[in-house]
């Protein structure tokens, strides 16, 4: 694409009307000619190439999001007509003790799983970033849980956590420890959910950290070795600071994911016993499809969306500030 240098007068007029940097030069394309035609063709090509993604986003993201917000302002059972009730669903949520219990469980689950998952992912990356026999195979084995569906993982661990025939309780009793009632105790049920979801997320953290480790220049380690940075000091003064952007991304990504956990919980505990493992998405599902309060469930979904959106905006603003710094 070629451009034509403008005259001084044309530059001033163009800068004032198009939001260009004040006082700086501005290049304007001629209204007609091969350059402008090439620019239009490039724009149309970009629009055509992006149109499948735009259609998918509109149909599967934007429209459902708009409908969810619309349903949240109605009383609707899934059948018949909807009745407009304004913000009544949101006012009811504010006084719903089960909702606050689900929010507390979600926050507690997030506070436990995010640091554990990141620490294990970092440990796996540091271990498998070294030269060793079968390194590719070990990496694949750690990553396999990421591609297994949550339902399949839940079914597998449901067998392992079975209080009578499960292999975990058999191992416990074999070494003299008491059997654990994974399904009947609230704390044990929450621990079982944390174990499964953490196991699922280690591979993703490992892959992201591996990319971060392989992006650290070797010269830093060489210079650090001259100054005595070896072993733990090497990790603490070189590796960990250089992985700070990666860690920040994983923290925000893991927090967003933890507020959306559903499938493993549904298969393992269905939110029980009682409400000990009821999380926000689980509670929204129960209200929408078991209690037939789809407007109420939509209001919970909007609240989850707002929480996730706030974390996303924070991640975007902090990442932009880090890139500009």
CSV table of C-alpha atoms in Angstrom, one decimal:
chain,number,residue,atom,x,y,z
A,1,UNK,CA,0.0,0.0,0.0
A,2,UNK,CA,1.4,3.4,-1.0
A,3,UNK,CA,0.6,6.7,0.5
A,4,UNK,CA,1.0,10.2,-0.8
A,5,UNK,CA,2.7,12.9,1.2
A,6,UNK,CA,0.3,15.8,1.8
A,7,UNK,CA,0.9,19.5,1.7
A,8,UNK,CA,1.1,21.5,4.9
A,9,UNK,CA,-2.4,22.9,4.6
A,10,UNK,CA,-4.0,19.5,3.9
A,11,UNK,CA,-2.1,18.0,6.8
A,12,UNK,CA,-3.6,20.5,9.3
A,13,UNK,CA,-7.1,20.0,8.1
A,14,UNK,CA,-6.9,16.2,8.2
A,15,UNK,CA,-5.4,16.2,11.7
A,16,UNK,CA,-8.2,18.3,13.2
A,17,UNK,CA,-11.1,16.1,12.0
A,18,UNK,CA,-9.9,12.5,12.4
A,19,UNK,CA,-8.5,12.3,15.9
A,20,UNK,CA,-4.9,12.2,14.8
A,21,UNK,CA,-2.1,13.4,17.3
A,22,UNK,CA,-2.2,17.1,17.5
A,23,UNK,CA,0.8,18.8,15.9
A,24,UNK,CA,2.0,15.7,14.2
A,25,UNK,CA,2.0,15.0,10.5
A,26,UNK,CA,-0.9,13.1,8.9
A,27,UNK,CA,-0.9,11.2,5.7
A,28,UNK,CA,-4.0,11.2,3.6
A,29,UNK,CA,-4.9,8.8,0.9
A,30,UNK,CA,-6.3,10.2,-2.3
A,31,UNK,CA,-10.0,9.8,-2.7
A,32,UNK,CA,-9.5,8.0,-5.9
A,33,UNK,CA,-6.7,5.9,-7.3
A,34,UNK,CA,-5.0,2.5,-7.0
A,35,UNK,CA,-3.9,3.1,-3.4
A,36,UNK,CA,-7.4,3.9,-2.2
A,37,UNK,CA,-8.9,0.9,-4.1
A,38,UNK,CA,-6.3,-1.4,-2.6
A,39,UNK,CA,-7.2,-0.1,0.9
A,40,UNK,CA,-10.9,-0.7,0.3
A,41,UNK,CA,-10.2,-4.2,-1.0
A,42,UNK,CA,-8.1,-4.9,2.1
A,43,UNK,CA,-10.8,-3.7,4.4
A,44,UNK,CA,-13.4,-5.9,2.6
A,45,UNK,CA,-11.1,-8.9,2.8
A,46,UNK,CA,-10.7,-8.4,6.5
A,47,UNK,CA,-14.4,-8.1,7.0
A,48,UNK,CA,-15.0,-11.2,5.0
A,49,UNK,CA,-12.4,-13.2,6.9
A,50,UNK,CA,-13.7,-12.0,10.3
A,51,UNK,CA,-17.4,-12.5,9.4
A,52,UNK,CA,-17.5,-16.2,10.5
A,53,UNK,CA,-16.1,-15.3,13.9
A,54,UNK,CA,-18.5,-12.4,14.2
A,55,UNK,CA,-21.5,-14.6,13.3
A,56,UNK,CA,-20.5,-17.2,15.9
A,57,UNK,CA,-19.9,-14.5,18.5
A,58,UNK,CA,-23.3,-12.9,17.8
A,59,UNK,CA,-25.3,-16.2,17.7
A,60,UNK,CA,-23.6,-18.0,20.6
A,61,UNK,CA,-22.4,-15.1,22.8
A,62,UNK,CA,-24.1,-11.8,22.3
A,63,UNK,CA,-27.7,-13.0,21.7
A,64,UNK,CA,-27.7,-15.4,24.7
A,65,UNK,CA,-26.2,-12.8,26.9
A,66,UNK,CA,-28.9,-10.2,25.9
A,67,UNK,CA,-31.6,-12.8,26.4
A,68,UNK,CA,-30.2,-13.8,29.8
A,69,UNK,CA,-30.4,-10.2,31.0
A,70,UNK,CA,-34.0,-9.9,29.5
A,71,UNK,CA,-35.1,-13.1,31.3
A,72,UNK,CA,-33.7,-11.8,34.6
A,73,UNK,CA,-36.3,-9.1,34.6
A,74,UNK,CA,-39.2,-11.5,34.2
A,75,UNK,CA,-40.8,-14.3,36.1
A,76,UNK,CA,-40.6,-17.3,33.8
A,77,UNK,CA,-40.9,-21.1,34.4
A,78,UNK,CA,-39.8,-22.1,30.9
A,79,UNK,CA,-43.3,-22.6,29.8
A,80,UNK,CA,-46.1,-20.1,28.9
A,81,UNK,CA,-45.7,-16.4,29.0
A,82,UNK,CA,-43.1,-14.4,30.8
A,83,UNK,CA,-44.3,-11.7,33.3
A,84,UNK,CA,-42.4,-8.5,33.7
A,85,UNK,CA,-41.3,-8.0,37.4
A,86,UNK,CA,-38.4,-5.5,36.9
A,87,UNK,CA,-35.6,-6.0,39.5
A,88,UNK,CA,-37.6,-8.3,41.8
A,89,UNK,CA,-35.3,-11.2,41.1
A,90,UNK,CA,-32.3,-9.2,42.1
A,91,UNK,CA,-34.0,-8.0,45.3
A,92,UNK,CA,-34.9,-11.6,46.2
A,93,UNK,CA,-31.3,-12.7,45.6
A,94,UNK,CA,-30.1,-10.1,48.0
A,95,UNK,CA,-32.1,-11.8,50.8
A,96,UNK,CA,-31.5,-15.4,49.6
A,97,UNK,CA,-29.3,-17.1,52.2
A,98,UNK,CA,-28.6,-20.0,49.9
A,99,UNK,CA,-27.2,-17.6,47.2
A,100,UNK,CA,-24.8,-16.1,49.8
A,101,UNK,CA,-23.8,-19.6,50.9
A,102,UNK,CA,-23.1,-20.5,47.2
A,103,UNK,CA,-21.1,-17.3,46.8
A,104,UNK,CA,-19.1,-18.0,50.0
A,105,UNK,CA,-18.4,-21.5,48.8
A,106,UNK,CA,-17.3,-20.2,45.4
A,107,UNK,CA,-14.9,-17.7,47.0
A,108,UNK,CA,-13.5,-20.3,49.4
A,109,UNK,CA,-13.1,-22.7,46.5
A,110,UNK,CA,-11.3,-20.0,44.5
A,111,UNK,CA,-9.0,-19.0,47.4
A,112,UNK,CA,-7.9,-22.7,47.8
A,113,UNK,CA,-7.7,-23.9,44.2
A,114,UNK,CA,-6.0,-20.9,42.5
A,115,UNK,CA,-2.8,-20.8,44.5
A,116,UNK,CA,-2.5,-24.6,44.7
A,117,UNK,CA,-3.1,-25.0,41.0
A,118,UNK,CA,-0.6,-22.3,40.1
A,119,UNK,CA,2.0,-23.8,42.4
A,120,UNK,CA,1.6,-27.3,41.0
A,121,UNK,CA,1.6,-26.0,37.4
A,122,UNK,CA,4.8,-24.1,38.1
A,123,UNK,CA,6.4,-27.1,39.8
A,124,UNK,CA,5.6,-29.3,36.9
A,125,UNK,CA,6.9,-26.8,34.4
A,126,UNK,CA,10.2,-26.3,36.3
A,127,UNK,CA,10.6,-30.1,36.5
A,128,UNK,CA,9.7,-30.9,32.9
A,129,UNK,CA,11.7,-28.0,31.4
A,130,UNK,CA,14.9,-29.8,32.2
A,131,UNK,CA,16.5,-32.3,29.9
A,132,UNK,CA,15.4,-35.8,30.9
A,133,UNK,CA,14.4,-39.1,29.3
A,134,UNK,CA,10.9,-39.2,27.9
A,135,UNK,CA,10.3,-35.5,28.6
A,136,UNK,CA,7.7,-35.2,25.9
A,137,UNK,CA,5.8,-38.2,27.2
A,138,UNK,CA,5.7,-36.8,30.8
A,139,UNK,CA,4.5,-33.5,29.5
A,140,UNK,CA,1.7,-35.2,27.6
A,141,UNK,CA,0.7,-37.3,30.7
A,142,UNK,CA,0.4,-34.1,32.8
A,143,UNK,CA,-1.6,-32.4,30.1
A,144,UNK,CA,-4.0,-35.2,29.4
A,145,UNK,CA,-6.5,-34.2,32.2
A,146,UNK,CA,-7.0,-30.9,30.5
A,147,UNK,CA,-8.6,-32.5,27.4
A,148,UNK,CA,-10.7,-34.9,29.4
A,149,UNK,CA,-14.3,-33.6,29.9
A,150,UNK,CA,-15.4,-32.6,33.3
A,151,UNK,CA,-18.2,-35.2,33.3
A,152,UNK,CA,-15.7,-38.0,32.4
A,153,UNK,CA,-13.3,-36.8,35.1
A,154,UNK,CA,-16.2,-36.7,37.6
A,155,UNK,CA,-17.3,-40.2,36.8
A,156,UNK,CA,-13.7,-41.5,37.2
A,157,UNK,CA,-13.2,-39.9,40.5
A,158,UNK,CA,-16.7,-40.9,41.7
A,159,UNK,CA,-15.4,-44.5,41.5
A,160,UNK,CA,-12.2,-43.6,43.3
A,161,UNK,CA,-14.0,-41.7,46.1
A,162,UNK,CA,-16.7,-44.4,46.7
A,163,UNK,CA,-16.8,-44.8,50.5
A,164,UNK,CA,-17.1,-48.7,50.2
A,165,UNK,CA,-15.4,-49.8,47.0
A,166,UNK,CA,-13.3,-46.8,46.2
A,167,UNK,CA,-9.5,-47.3,46.0
A,168,UNK,CA,-8.7,-44.3,48.1
A,169,UNK,CA,-10.5,-45.6,51.2
A,170,UNK,CA,-9.0,-49.0,50.6
A,171,UNK,CA,-5.6,-47.4,50.7
A,172,UNK,CA,-6.4,-45.4,53.8
A,173,UNK,CA,-7.6,-48.5,55.7
A,174,UNK,CA,-4.7,-50.5,54.4
A,175,UNK,CA,-2.3,-48.2,56.2
A,176,UNK,CA,-4.4,-47.9,59.3
A,177,UNK,CA,-6.1,-44.6,58.6
A,178,UNK,CA,-9.9,-44.2,59.0
A,179,UNK,CA,-12.1,-44.3,55.9
A,180,UNK,CA,-13.4,-41.0,54.6
A,181,UNK,CA,-17.1,-40.4,53.8
A,182,UNK,CA,-16.4,-38.4,50.6
A,183,UNK,CA,-20.1,-38.1,49.8
A,184,UNK,CA,-21.6,-37.7,53.3
A,185,UNK,CA,-19.3,-35.1,54.9
A,186,UNK,CA,-19.4,-31.5,53.7
A,187,UNK,CA,-15.7,-30.9,54.2
A,188,UNK,CA,-14.7,-34.2,52.5
A,189,UNK,CA,-17.0,-33.5,49.6
A,190,UNK,CA,-15.4,-30.0,49.1
A,191,UNK,CA,-12.0,-31.5,49.3
A,192,UNK,CA,-12.9,-34.1,46.7
A,193,UNK,CA,-14.1,-31.4,44.3
A,194,UNK,CA,-10.9,-29.4,44.9
A,195,UNK,CA,-8.7,-32.5,44.2
A,196,UNK,CA,-10.4,-33.2,40.9
A,197,UNK,CA,-10.5,-29.7,39.5
A,198,UNK,CA,-6.9,-29.1,40.6
A,199,UNK,CA,-5.8,-32.3,38.8
A,200,UNK,CA,-7.6,-31.0,35.7
A,201,UNK,CA,-5.9,-27.7,35.7
A,202,UNK,CA,-2.2,-28.6,36.4
A,203,UNK,CA,-1.5,-29.3,32.7
A,204,UNK,CA,-2.7,-26.0,31.5
A,205,UNK,CA,-0.6,-24.1,34.1
A,206,UNK,CA,2.4,-26.3,33.1
A,207,UNK,CA,2.1,-25.4,29.4
A,208,UNK,CA,1.7,-21.7,30.1
A,209,UNK,CA,4.7,-21.7,32.5
A,210,UNK,CA,6.8,-23.7,30.0
A,211,UNK,CA,6.2,-21.0,27.4
A,212,UNK,CA,7.3,-18.4,30.0
A,213,UNK,CA,10.4,-20.3,31.0
A,214,UNK,CA,11.5,-20.8,27.5
A,215,UNK,CA,11.2,-17.1,26.8
A,216,UNK,CA,13.7,-16.2,29.5
A,217,UNK,CA,17.0,-15.2,27.9
A,218,UNK,CA,19.9,-17.5,28.8
A,219,UNK,CA,22.2,-14.5,29.2
A,220,UNK,CA,20.3,-13.6,32.4
A,221,UNK,CA,21.2,-16.9,34.0
A,222,UNK,CA,24.8,-16.6,32.8
A,223,UNK,CA,25.1,-13.1,34.3
A,224,UNK,CA,23.4,-14.3,37.5
A,225,UNK,CA,25.8,-17.2,37.8
A,226,UNK,CA,28.7,-14.7,37.7
A,227,UNK,CA,27.1,-12.9,40.6
A,228,UNK,CA,26.5,-16.1,42.6
A,229,UNK,CA,22.8,-16.6,41.7
A,230,UNK,CA,22.6,-20.4,41.7
A,231,UNK,CA,20.0,-22.8,43.0
A,232,UNK,CA,17.2,-21.1,44.9
A,233,UNK,CA,18.7,-17.7,44.4
A,234,UNK,CA,18.6,-18.2,40.7
A,235,UNK,CA,14.9,-19.0,40.8
A,236,UNK,CA,14.0,-16.2,43.3
A,237,UNK,CA,16.0,-13.4,41.6
A,238,UNK,CA,15.7,-14.3,37.9
A,239,UNK,CA,13.1,-16.9,37.1
A,240,UNK,CA,10.3,-15.8,39.4
A,241,UNK,CA,10.4,-12.1,38.4
A,242,UNK,CA,10.6,-13.0,34.7
A,243,UNK,CA,7.5,-15.2,35.1
A,244,UNK,CA,5.5,-12.4,36.8
A,245,UNK,CA,3.4,-11.6,33.7
A,246,UNK,CA,2.7,-15.4,33.2
A,247,UNK,CA,1.7,-15.8,36.8
A,248,UNK,CA,-0.6,-12.7,36.7
A,249,UNK,CA,-2.3,-14.1,33.6
A,250,UNK,CA,-2.8,-17.5,35.3
A,251,UNK,CA,-4.2,-15.9,38.5
A,252,UNK,CA,-6.8,-14.0,36.6
A,253,UNK,CA,-7.6,-16.8,34.3
A,254,UNK,CA,-7.9,-19.3,37.2
A,255,UNK,CA,-10.2,-17.0,39.2
A,256,UNK,CA,-12.5,-16.6,36.2
A,257,UNK,CA,-12.6,-20.3,35.7
A,258,UNK,CA,-13.2,-21.1,39.3
A,259,UNK,CA,-16.4,-18.9,39.2
A,260,UNK,CA,-17.6,-21.1,36.3
A,261,UNK,CA,-17.0,-24.5,37.8
A,262,UNK,CA,-20.0,-26.8,37.3
A,263,UNK,CA,-19.6,-30.1,35.6
A,264,UNK,CA,-17.3,-31.8,38.1
A,265,UNK,CA,-19.4,-30.6,41.0
A,266,UNK,CA,-22.6,-31.8,39.3
A,267,UNK,CA,-21.3,-35.3,38.8
A,268,UNK,CA,-19.4,-35.7,42.1
A,269,UNK,CA,-21.7,-34.1,44.7
A,270,UNK,CA,-24.6,-32.3,43.0
A,271,UNK,CA,-24.0,-29.5,45.4
A,272,UNK,CA,-24.3,-31.6,48.5
A,273,UNK,CA,-24.4,-32.7,51.1
A,274,UNK,CA,-26.8,-29.9,52.0
A,275,UNK,CA,-25.3,-26.8,50.4
A,276,UNK,CA,-21.6,-27.6,51.4
A,277,UNK,CA,-20.5,-27.8,47.7
A,278,UNK,CA,-23.1,-25.6,46.1
A,279,UNK,CA,-21.4,-23.0,43.9
A,280,UNK,CA,-22.9,-20.2,42.0
A,281,UNK,CA,-23.3,-22.0,38.7
A,282,UNK,CA,-24.6,-25.1,40.4
A,283,UNK,CA,-27.2,-23.0,42.3
A,284,UNK,CA,-28.3,-21.2,39.1
A,285,UNK,CA,-28.8,-24.5,37.4
A,286,UNK,CA,-30.8,-25.8,40.3
A,287,UNK,CA,-33.1,-22.8,40.3
A,288,UNK,CA,-33.5,-22.8,36.5
A,289,UNK,CA,-34.1,-26.4,35.7
A,290,UNK,CA,-35.1,-28.1,39.0
A,291,UNK,CA,-37.2,-25.3,40.6
A,292,UNK,CA,-38.4,-23.9,37.2
A,293,UNK,CA,-37.4,-20.3,38.2
A,294,UNK,CA,-35.6,-19.5,35.0
A,295,UNK,CA,-35.9,-15.7,35.5
A,296,UNK,CA,-34.3,-16.1,38.9
A,297,UNK,CA,-31.5,-18.3,37.5
A,298,UNK,CA,-30.9,-15.8,34.8
A,299,UNK,CA,-30.4,-13.1,37.4
A,300,UNK,CA,-27.8,-15.2,39.1
A,301,UNK,CA,-26.2,-15.7,35.7
A,302,UNK,CA,-26.0,-12.0,35.2
A,303,UNK,CA,-24.4,-11.5,38.6
A,304,UNK,CA,-21.7,-14.2,37.7
A,305,UNK,CA,-21.2,-12.4,34.4
A,306,UNK,CA,-20.6,-9.1,36.2
A,307,UNK,CA,-18.1,-10.7,38.6
A,308,UNK,CA,-16.2,-12.3,35.7
A,309,UNK,CA,-16.4,-9.1,33.7
A,310,UNK,CA,-14.8,-7.1,36.6
A,311,UNK,CA,-11.9,-9.6,36.8
A,312,UNK,CA,-11.5,-9.4,33.0
A,313,UNK,CA,-11.4,-5.6,33.0
A,314,UNK,CA,-8.9,-5.6,35.8
A,315,UNK,CA,-6.7,-8.1,33.9
A,316,UNK,CA,-6.9,-6.0,30.8
A,317,UNK,CA,-6.1,-2.7,32.4
A,318,UNK,CA,-3.2,-4.1,34.5
A,319,UNK,CA,-1.8,-5.9,31.4
A,320,UNK,CA,-2.0,-2.8,29.3
A,321,UNK,CA,-0.3,-0.8,32.0
A,322,UNK,CA,2.4,-3.4,32.3
A,323,UNK,CA,3.0,-3.3,28.5
A,324,UNK,CA,3.1,0.5,28.4
A,325,UNK,CA,5.5,0.6,31.3
